[in-house]
Coordinates of C-alpha atoms in Angstrom, one line a residue:
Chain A
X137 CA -175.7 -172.8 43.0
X138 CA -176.4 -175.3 39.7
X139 CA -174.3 -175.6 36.9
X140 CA -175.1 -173.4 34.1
X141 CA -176.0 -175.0 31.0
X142 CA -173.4 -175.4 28.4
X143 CA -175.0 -172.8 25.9
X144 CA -174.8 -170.2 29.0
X145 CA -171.1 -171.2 30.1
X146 CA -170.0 -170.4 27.1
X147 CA -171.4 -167.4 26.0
X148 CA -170.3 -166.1 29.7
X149 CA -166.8 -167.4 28.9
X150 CA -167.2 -164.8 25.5
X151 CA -168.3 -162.3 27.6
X152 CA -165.8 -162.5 30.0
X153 CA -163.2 -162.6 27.6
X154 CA -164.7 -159.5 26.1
X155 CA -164.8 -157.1 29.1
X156 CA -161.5 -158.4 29.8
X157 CA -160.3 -156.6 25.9
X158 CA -162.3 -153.9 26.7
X159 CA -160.9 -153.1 30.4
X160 CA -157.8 -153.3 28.4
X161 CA -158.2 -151.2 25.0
X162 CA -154.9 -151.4 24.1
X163 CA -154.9 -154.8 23.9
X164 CA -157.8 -153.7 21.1
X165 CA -155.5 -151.2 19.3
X166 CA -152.4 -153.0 19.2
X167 CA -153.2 -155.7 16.1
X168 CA -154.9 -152.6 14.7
X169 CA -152.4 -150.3 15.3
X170 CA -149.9 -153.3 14.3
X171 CA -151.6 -153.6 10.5
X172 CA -151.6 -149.3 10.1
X173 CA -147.5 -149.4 10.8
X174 CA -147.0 -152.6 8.6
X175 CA -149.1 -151.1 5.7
X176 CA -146.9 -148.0 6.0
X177 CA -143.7 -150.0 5.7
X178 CA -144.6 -151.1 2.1
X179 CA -145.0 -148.1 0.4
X180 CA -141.3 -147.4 1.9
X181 CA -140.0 -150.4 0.9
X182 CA -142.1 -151.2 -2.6
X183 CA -141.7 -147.1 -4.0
X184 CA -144.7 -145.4 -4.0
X185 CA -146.2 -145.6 -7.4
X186 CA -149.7 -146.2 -7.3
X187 CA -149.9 -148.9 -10.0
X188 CA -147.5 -151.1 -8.4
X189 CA -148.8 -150.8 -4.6
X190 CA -152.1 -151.8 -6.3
X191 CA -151.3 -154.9 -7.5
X192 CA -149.4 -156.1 -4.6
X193 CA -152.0 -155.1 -2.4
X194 CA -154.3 -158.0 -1.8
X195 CA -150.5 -160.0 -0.8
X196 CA -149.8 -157.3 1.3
X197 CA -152.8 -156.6 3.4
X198 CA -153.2 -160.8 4.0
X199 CA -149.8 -161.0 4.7
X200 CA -150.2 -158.6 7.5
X201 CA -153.5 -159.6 8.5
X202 CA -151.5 -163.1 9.2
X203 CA -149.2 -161.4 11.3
X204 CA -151.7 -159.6 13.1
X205 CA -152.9 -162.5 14.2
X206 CA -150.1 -164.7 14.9
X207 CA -149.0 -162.0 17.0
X208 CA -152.0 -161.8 19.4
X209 CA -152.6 -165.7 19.2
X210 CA -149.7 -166.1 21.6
X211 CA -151.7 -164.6 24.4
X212 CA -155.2 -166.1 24.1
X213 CA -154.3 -168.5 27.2
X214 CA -151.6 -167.0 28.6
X215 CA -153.2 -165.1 31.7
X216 CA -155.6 -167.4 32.1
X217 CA -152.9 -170.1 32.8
X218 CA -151.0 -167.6 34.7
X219 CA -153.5 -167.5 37.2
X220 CA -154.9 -170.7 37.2
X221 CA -158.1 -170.5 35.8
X222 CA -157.6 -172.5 33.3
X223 CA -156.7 -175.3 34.8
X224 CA -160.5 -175.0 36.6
X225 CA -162.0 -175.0 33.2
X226 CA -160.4 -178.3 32.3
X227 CA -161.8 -179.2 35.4
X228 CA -165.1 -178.3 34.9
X229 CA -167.7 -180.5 33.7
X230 CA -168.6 -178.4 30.5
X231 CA -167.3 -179.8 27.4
X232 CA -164.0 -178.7 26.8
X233 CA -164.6 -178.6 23.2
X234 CA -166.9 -175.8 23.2
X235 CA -165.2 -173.9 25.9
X236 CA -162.4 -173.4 24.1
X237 CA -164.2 -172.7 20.9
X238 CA -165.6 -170.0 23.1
X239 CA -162.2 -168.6 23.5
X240 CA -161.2 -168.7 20.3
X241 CA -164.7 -166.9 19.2
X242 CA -163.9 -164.3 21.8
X243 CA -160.3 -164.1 20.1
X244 CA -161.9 -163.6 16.5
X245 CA -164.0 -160.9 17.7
X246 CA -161.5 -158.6 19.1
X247 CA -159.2 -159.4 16.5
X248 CA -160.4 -160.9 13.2
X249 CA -163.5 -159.1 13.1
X250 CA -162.2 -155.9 13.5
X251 CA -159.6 -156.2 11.3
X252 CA -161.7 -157.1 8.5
X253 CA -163.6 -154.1 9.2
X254 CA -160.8 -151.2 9.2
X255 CA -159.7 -152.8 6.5
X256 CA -161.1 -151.0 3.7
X257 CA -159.2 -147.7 5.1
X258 CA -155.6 -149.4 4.3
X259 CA -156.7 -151.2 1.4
X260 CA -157.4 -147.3 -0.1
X261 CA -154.3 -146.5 1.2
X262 CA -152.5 -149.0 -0.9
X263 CA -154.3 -147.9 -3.9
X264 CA -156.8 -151.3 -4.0
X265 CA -159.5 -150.8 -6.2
X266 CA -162.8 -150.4 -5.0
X267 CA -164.6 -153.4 -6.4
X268 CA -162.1 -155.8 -4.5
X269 CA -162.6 -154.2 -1.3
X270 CA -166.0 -156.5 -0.5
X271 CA -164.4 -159.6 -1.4
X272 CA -161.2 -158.0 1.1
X273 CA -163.8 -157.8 3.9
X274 CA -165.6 -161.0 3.3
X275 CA -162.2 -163.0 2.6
X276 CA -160.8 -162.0 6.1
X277 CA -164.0 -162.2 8.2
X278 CA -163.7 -165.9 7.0
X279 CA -160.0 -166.8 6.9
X280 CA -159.0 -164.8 10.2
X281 CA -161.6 -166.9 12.0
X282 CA -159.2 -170.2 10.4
X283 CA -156.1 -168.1 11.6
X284 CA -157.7 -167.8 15.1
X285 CA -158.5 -171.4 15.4
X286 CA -155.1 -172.5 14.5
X287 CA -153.1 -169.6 16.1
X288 CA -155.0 -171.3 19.2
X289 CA -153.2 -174.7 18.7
X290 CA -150.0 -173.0 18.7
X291 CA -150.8 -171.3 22.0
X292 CA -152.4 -174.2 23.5
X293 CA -149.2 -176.6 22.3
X294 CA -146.9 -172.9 23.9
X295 CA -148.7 -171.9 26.8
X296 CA -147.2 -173.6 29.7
X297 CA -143.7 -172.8 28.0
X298 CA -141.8 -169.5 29.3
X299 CA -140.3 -168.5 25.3
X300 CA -143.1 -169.3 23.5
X301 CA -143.2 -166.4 21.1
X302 CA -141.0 -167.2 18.3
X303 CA -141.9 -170.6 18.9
X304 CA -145.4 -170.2 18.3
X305 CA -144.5 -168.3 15.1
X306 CA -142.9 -171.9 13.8
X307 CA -144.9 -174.5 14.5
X308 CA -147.9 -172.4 12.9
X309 CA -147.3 -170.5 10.1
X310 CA -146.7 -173.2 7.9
X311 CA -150.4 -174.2 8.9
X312 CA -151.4 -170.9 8.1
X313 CA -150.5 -171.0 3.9
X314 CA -153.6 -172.6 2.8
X315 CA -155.4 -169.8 4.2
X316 CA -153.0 -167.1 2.7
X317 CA -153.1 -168.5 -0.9
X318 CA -157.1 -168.7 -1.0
X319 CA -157.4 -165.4 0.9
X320 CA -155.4 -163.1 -1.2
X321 CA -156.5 -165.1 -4.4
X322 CA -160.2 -164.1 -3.7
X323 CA -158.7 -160.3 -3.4
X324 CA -156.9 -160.3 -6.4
X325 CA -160.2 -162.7 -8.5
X326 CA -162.1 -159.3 -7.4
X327 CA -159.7 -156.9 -9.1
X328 CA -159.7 -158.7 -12.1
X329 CA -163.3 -159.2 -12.6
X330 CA -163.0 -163.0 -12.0
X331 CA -166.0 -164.8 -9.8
X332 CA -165.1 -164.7 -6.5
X333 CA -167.5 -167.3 -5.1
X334 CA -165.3 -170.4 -5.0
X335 CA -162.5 -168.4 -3.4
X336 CA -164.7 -167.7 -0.3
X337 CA -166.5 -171.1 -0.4
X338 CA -162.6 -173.0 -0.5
X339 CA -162.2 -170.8 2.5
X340 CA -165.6 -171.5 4.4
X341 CA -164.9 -175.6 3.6
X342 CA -161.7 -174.7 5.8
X343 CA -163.3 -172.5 8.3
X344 CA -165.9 -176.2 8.6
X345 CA -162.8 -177.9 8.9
X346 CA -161.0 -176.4 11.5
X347 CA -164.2 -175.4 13.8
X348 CA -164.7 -179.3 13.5
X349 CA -161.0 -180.5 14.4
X350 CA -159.0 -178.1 15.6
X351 CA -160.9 -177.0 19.1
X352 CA -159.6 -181.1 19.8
X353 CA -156.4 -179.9 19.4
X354 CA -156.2 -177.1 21.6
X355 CA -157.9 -179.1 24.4
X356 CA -155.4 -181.8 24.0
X357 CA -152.6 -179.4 23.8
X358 CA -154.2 -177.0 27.2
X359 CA -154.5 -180.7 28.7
X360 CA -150.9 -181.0 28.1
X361 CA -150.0 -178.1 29.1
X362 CA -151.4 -178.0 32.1
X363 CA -150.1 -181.4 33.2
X364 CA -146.3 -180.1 32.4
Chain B
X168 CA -119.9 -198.5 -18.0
X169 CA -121.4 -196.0 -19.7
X170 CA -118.3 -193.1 -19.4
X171 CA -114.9 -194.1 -21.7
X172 CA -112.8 -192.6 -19.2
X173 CA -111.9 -191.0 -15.2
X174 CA -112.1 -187.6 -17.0
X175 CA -115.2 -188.3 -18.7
X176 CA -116.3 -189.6 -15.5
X177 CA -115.7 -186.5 -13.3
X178 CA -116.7 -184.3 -15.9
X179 CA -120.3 -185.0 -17.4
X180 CA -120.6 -183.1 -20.1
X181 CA -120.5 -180.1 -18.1
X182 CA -122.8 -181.4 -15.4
X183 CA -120.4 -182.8 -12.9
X184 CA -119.9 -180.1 -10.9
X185 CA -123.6 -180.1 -10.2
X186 CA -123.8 -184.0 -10.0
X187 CA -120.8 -184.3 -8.1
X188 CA -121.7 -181.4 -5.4
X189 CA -125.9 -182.8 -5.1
X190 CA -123.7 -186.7 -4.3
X191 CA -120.8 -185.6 -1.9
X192 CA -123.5 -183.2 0.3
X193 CA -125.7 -186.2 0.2
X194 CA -123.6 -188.9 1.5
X195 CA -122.0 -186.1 4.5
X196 CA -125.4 -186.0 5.6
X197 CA -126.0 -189.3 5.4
X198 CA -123.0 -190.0 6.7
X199 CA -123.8 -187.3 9.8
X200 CA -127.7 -189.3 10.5
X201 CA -125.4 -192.6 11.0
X202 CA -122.9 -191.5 13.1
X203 CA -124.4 -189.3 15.2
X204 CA -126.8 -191.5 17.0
X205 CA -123.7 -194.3 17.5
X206 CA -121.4 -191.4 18.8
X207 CA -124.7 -190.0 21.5
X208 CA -124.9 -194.1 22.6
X209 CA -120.9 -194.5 23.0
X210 CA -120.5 -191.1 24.7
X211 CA -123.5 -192.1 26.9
X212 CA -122.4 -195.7 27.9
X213 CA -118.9 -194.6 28.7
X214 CA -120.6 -191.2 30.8
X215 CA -122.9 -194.2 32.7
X216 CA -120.0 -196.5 33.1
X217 CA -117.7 -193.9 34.5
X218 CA -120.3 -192.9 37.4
X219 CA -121.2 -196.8 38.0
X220 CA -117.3 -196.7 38.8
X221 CA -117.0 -194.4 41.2
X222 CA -120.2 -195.3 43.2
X223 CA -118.2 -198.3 43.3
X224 CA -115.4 -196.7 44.3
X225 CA -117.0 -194.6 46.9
X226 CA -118.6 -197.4 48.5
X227 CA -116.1 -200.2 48.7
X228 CA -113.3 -197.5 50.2
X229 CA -115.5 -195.1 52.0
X230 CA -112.5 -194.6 54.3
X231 CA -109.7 -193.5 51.7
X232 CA -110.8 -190.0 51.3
Chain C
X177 CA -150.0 -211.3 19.4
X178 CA -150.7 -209.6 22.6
X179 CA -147.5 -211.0 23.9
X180 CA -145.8 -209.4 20.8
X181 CA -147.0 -206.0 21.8
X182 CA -146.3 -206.8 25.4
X183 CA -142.7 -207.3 24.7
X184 CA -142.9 -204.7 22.3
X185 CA -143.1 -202.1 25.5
X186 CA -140.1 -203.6 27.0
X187 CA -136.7 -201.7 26.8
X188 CA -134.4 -204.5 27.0
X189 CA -136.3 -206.2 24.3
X190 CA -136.7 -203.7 22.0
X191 CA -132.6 -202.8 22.6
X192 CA -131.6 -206.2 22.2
X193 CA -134.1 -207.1 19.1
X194 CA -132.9 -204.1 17.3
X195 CA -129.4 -204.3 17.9
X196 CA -129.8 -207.8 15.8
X197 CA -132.2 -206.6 13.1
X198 CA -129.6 -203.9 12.9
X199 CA -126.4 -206.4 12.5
X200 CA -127.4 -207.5 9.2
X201 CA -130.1 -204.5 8.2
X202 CA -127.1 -202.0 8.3
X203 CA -124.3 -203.5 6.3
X204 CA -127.5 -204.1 3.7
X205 CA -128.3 -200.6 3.5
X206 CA -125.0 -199.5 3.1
X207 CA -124.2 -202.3 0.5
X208 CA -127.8 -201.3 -1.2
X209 CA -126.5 -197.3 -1.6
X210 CA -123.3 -197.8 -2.8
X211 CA -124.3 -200.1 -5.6
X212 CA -127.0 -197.7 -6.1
X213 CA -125.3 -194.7 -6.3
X214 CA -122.6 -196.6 -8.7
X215 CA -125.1 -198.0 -11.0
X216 CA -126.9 -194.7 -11.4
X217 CA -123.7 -192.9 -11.8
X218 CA -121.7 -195.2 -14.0
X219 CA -123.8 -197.4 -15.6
X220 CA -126.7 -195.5 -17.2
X221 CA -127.0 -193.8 -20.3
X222 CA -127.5 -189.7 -20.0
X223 CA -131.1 -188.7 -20.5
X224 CA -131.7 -187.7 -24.0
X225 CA -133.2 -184.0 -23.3
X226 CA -131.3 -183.3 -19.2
X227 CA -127.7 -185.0 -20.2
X228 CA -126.1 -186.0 -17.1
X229 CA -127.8 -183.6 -14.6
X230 CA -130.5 -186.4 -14.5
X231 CA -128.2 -188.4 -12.3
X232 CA -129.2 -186.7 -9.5
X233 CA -132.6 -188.2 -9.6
X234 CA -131.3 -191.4 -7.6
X235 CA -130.7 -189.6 -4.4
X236 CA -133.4 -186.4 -4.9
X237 CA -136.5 -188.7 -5.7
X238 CA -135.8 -191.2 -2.8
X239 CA -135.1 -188.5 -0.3
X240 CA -138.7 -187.0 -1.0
X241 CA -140.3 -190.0 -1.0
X242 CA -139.2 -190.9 2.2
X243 CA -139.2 -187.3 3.7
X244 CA -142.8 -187.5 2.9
X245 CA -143.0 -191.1 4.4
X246 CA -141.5 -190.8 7.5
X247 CA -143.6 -188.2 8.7
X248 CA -146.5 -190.6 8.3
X249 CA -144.0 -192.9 10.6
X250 CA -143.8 -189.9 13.3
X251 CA -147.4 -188.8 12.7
X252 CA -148.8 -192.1 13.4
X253 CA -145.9 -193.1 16.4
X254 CA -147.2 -189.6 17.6
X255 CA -150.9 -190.8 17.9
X256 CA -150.0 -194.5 18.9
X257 CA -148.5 -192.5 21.9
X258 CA -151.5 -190.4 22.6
X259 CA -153.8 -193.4 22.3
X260 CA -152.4 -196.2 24.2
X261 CA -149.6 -194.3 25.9
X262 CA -147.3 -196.6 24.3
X263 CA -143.8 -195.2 25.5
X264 CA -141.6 -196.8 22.8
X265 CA -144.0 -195.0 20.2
X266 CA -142.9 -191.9 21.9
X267 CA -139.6 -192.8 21.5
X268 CA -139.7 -193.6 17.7
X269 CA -141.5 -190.6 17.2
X270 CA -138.4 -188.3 18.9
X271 CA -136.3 -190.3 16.6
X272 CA -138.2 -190.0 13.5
X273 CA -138.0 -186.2 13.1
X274 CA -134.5 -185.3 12.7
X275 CA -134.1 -187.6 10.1
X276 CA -136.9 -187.0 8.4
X277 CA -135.8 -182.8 8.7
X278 CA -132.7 -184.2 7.2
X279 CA -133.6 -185.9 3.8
X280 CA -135.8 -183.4 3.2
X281 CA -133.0 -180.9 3.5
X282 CA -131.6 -183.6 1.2
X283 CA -134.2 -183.2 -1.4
X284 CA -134.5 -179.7 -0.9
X285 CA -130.7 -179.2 -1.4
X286 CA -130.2 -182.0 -4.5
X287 CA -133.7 -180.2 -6.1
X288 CA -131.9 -176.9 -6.0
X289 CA -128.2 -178.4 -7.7
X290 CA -130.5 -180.2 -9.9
X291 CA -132.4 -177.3 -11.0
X292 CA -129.6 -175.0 -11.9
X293 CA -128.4 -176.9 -15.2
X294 CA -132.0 -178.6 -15.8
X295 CA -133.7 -174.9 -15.5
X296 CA -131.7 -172.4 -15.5
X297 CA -132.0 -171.2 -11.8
X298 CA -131.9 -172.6 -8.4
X299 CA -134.6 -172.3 -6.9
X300 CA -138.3 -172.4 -8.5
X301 CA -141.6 -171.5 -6.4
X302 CA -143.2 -174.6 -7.5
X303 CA -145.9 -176.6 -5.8
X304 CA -143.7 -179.9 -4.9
X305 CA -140.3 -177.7 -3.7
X306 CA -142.7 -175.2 -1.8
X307 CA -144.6 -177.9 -0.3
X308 CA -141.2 -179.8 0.6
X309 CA -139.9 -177.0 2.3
X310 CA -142.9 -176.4 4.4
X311 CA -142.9 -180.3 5.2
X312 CA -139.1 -178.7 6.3
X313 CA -140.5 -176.3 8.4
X314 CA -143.2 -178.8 9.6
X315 CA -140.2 -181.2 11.0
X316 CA -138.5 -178.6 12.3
X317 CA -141.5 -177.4 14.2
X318 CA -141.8 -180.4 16.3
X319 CA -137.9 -180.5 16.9
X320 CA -138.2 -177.1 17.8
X321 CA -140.9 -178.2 20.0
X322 CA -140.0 -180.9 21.7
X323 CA -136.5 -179.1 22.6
X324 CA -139.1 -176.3 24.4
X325 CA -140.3 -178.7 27.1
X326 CA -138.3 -179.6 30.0
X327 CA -140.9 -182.3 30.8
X328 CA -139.8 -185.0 28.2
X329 CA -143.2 -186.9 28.8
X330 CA -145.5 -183.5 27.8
X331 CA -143.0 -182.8 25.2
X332 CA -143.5 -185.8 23.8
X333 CA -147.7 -185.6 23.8
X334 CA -147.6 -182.1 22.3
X335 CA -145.1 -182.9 19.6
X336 CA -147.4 -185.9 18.9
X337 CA -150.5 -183.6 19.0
X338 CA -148.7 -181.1 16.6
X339 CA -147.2 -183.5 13.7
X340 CA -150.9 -185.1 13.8
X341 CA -152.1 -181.4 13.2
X342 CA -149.5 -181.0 10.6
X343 CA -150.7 -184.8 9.1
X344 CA -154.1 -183.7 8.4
X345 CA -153.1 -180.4 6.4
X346 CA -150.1 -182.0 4.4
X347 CA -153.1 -182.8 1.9
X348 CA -154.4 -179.6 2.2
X349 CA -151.3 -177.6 2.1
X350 CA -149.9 -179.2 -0.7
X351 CA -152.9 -179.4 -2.7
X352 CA -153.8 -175.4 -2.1
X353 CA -149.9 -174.6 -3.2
X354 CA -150.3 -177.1 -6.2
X355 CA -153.4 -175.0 -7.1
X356 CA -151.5 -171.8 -6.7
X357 CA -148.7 -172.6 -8.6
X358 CA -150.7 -173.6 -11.6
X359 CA -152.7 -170.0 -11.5
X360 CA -149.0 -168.6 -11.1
X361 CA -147.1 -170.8 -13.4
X362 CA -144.2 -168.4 -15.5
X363 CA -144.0 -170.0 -19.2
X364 CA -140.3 -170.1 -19.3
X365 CA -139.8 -173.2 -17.4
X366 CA -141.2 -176.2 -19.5
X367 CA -141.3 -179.6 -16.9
X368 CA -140.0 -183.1 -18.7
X369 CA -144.2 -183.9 -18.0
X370 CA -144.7 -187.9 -16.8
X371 CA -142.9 -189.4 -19.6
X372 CA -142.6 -192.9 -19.1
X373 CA -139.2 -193.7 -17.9
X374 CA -137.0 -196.2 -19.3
X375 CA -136.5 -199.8 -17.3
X376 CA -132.5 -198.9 -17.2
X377 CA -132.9 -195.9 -15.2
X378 CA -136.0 -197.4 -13.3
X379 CA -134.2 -200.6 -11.6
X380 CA -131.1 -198.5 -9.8
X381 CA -134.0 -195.9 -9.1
X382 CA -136.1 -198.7 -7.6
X383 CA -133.0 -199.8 -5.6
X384 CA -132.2 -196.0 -4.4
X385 CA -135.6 -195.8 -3.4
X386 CA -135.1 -199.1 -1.4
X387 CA -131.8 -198.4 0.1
X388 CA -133.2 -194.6 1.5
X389 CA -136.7 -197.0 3.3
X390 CA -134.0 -199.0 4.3
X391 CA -131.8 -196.3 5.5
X392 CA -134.7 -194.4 7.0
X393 CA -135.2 -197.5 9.4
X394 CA -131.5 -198.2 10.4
X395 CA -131.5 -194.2 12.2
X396 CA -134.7 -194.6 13.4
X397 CA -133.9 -197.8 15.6
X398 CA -130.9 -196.5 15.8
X399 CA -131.4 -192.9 17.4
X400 CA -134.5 -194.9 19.3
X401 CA -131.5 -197.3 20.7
X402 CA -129.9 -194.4 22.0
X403 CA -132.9 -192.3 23.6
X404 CA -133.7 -196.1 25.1
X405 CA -130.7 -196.1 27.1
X406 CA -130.7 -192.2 28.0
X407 CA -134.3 -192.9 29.3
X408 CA -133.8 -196.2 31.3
X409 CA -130.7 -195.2 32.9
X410 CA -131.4 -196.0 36.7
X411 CA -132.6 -199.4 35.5
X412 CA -130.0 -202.7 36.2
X413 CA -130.0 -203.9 32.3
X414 CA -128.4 -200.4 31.3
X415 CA -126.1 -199.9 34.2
X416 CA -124.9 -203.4 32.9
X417 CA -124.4 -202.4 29.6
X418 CA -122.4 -199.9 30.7
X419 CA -120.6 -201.8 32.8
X420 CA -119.5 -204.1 29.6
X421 CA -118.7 -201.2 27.5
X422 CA -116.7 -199.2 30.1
X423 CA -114.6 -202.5 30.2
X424 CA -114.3 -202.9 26.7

């Protein structure tokens, strides 16, 4: 049997990963299921009135977006080491660079991309107003896919490591402000009537950035890892 | 000198509480950073020296316990 | 030159060359604060618009400065180590992170008592504290890190791998809170601006900043002393050492 070619390796490895989420749909429904409880809280904690939720709302909803995906970033290696096939890939003659950002693609998908797309339900729910809810959508399409790539440094630096949940949570959330501050400024530029176009073009130059340096990372850190 | 007396000194116009609490904190952690890596090194040489003592022990006397 | 670097990788050198640097570097920083902290204390005049409260400038301004420093210092020890598998950059980059952690607690902490009479509160969501305190969190991160391996060598590697991460977005990070605060900035707090400051309260500032760069170095080869001997402890030179000491 030949080697597959790079472009085909890696779009098995998404594949893969992606029957894997879908054998297990609650793996799906937990972030998703994560960000419906969470947006409940608020309205608990906050009071209810709808001019208040409103203007906490685009805070809110990145906030938990964040945690969404800090939560699930933990486990983006963590059977695959368990079982050993990770340390195959790393010795596999495809570029590790691209494998991993194949993982981390898969990771978006099951979990960025869908939460940018229920999110316009539980941005109604906190009273958002309708105009903002495009820039919502667009804003996390592109700054969960930064949160994935760096949520995957955290679990590559974690995974060989038996506690590395609360860890994980430290070493990357300070990483993950930039993204919070531009996201949730985009949101709230939309509910003013502001332009939103730099907003999303700040977060596309760090979406460039991290697909360009941080897949290194997460190979050096699996390489690590694995050598542990 | 710029203060005319101790009371002056300790006082500040009001601000001494503040200046005096932002100082004292400062130089206890200072204080904790210098002494802390001399106290790891002393407790570690003595640990090391203890054990080099008692292999010696053990294998000039093997017959004494 | 290459025989610098060669001895540079040797224990025994390193322990004995710092052990001397220290003798006189120590008693020098030490000298360097006290007069420091004197001068600023006693023999400068009040600011004309803070009063006294400004007299905490000479131990909050050095500690940030060389917060921010010495995470260069354990960035750069970090990638050293992941380069040319340098072992005493690994070392120096273990020994780097607590103290940086603690003067930025340092500056966090004098920022705070400073703020209170300057301000009016303690604490202020401005871009320099904010950022400080994630640089905080950043520090604490790798110490945090580094304590989760029980392979010292891979703990070292991924703490290097992490503070590099953390080096490339302290630009970022700071600049994107920097931008946030001025979109969020309240109008009751008015800052002094970049006045130019007066050559009496520059020199003892100039030696604070000194004595901290100064102070910064003493723990580092001192805490790096220590992990030396923790790490070579099978080898003759230590058990030696220990020898002396345990008949001292």
């Amino acid at each position: 049997m030949s080697a597959p070619s790079t472009t085909r390796f890696c779009a098995r490895l998404v594949r893969r990963q992606l029957v894997l989420a879908v054998r297990r749909p609650i793996e799906i429904g937990n972030p998703l299921l994560f960000f419906a409880m969470v947006v409940a809280l608020f309205p608990l904690g906050l009071g209810p009135a709808p001019g208040q939720l409103a203007t906490f709302a685009p805070g809110i909803l990145w906030i938990i977006a964040l945690l969404s995906n800090l939560l699930t970033s933990d486990g983006v290696f963590r059977s695959d080491f368990d079982d050993g096939s990770l340390e195959q890939l790393l010795l596999s003659p495809q570029p590790l660079y691209l494998s991993v950002l194949a993982y981390i693609a898969a990771h978006w998908l099951i979990t960025g991309l869908l939460l940018a797309l229920v999110s316009p339900l539980f941005a109604l729910m906190l009273n958002l107003p309708g105009a903002a809810i495009g820039s919502l959508v667009a804003s996390l399409l592109l700054g969960t896919a930064v949160l994935s790539l760096l949520g995957g440094i955290g679990a590559a630096l974690t995974v060989g490591l038996k506690r590395g949940g609360m860890l994980i949570s430290l070493l990357i959330l300070p990483l993950y402000m930039p993204v919070l501050i531009f996201g949730s400024a985009a949101v709230k530029a939309a509910v003013t009537g502001a332009p939103v176009g730099p907003y999303l073009a700040l977060l596309g130059a760090m979406l460039s950035l991290a697909i360009a340096l941080a897949p290194m990372a997460i190979a050096a850190g699996l390489r690590i890892s694995i050598d542990a | 000198m710029y203060f005319q007396s101790l009371n002056e000194l300790l006082h500040m116009d009001g601000h001494g509480a503040f200046v005096w609490t932002a100082y004292i904190i400062t130089i206890a952690v200072i204080a904790v950073i210098l002494v802390a890596p001399l106290r790891r090194q002393r407790g570690f040489l003595r640990q090391l020296a203890g054990e080099l003592r008692r292999q010696q022990g053990d294998a000039s006397s093997p017959g004494d316990n | 030159m290459w025989s610098f670097f060669h001895k540079l990788g040797s224990p025994p050198w390193l322990y004995g060359i710092s052990g001397s640097i220290l003798r006189w570097l120590l008693p020098l920083t030490l000298l360097a604060l006290v007069a420091g902290m004197v001068w600023g204390l006693l023999f400068t005049a009040p600011d004309f618009r803070q009063g006294n409260s400004y007299r905490i400038i000479y131990i909050h301004v050095p500690a940030a400065v060389v917060a921010l420093a010495g995470y260069y210092v354990m960035a750069l020890a970090g990638a050293v180590n992941l380069i040319w598998k340098m072992k005493m950059a690994d070392v120096a980059m273990k020994a780097a992170a607590p103290i940086g952690a603690a003067l930025t607690f340092i500056a966090l902490l004098t920022g705070a008592i400073w703020g209170k009479p300057t301000w009016g509160t303690w604490w202020v969501w401005d871009a320099r504290i904010t950022s400080m305190l994630i640089l905080l969190f950043l520090y604490l991160g790798v110490v945090a890190l580094y304590e989760a391996f029980d392979n010292k060598e891979a703990a070292g590697k991924a703490c290097a791998v992490l503070s590099l991460v953390g080096m490339v977005n302290i630009p970022i990070i700071y600049k994107s809170v920097d931008w946030w605060y001025s979109l969020h900035q309240p109008a009751s707090i008015k800052f002094t601006g970049e006045s130019t400051i007066d050559p009496s309260m520059l020199y003892p500032l100039l030696l604070m900043i000194t004595a901290f760069y100064a102070l910064f170095t003493c723990c580092l080869l001192m805490n790096m002393r220590a992990e030396l001997l923790r790490r070579e402890s099978r080898t003759n030179w230590v058990r030696k050492l220990a020898q002396g000491a345990g008949r001292g």
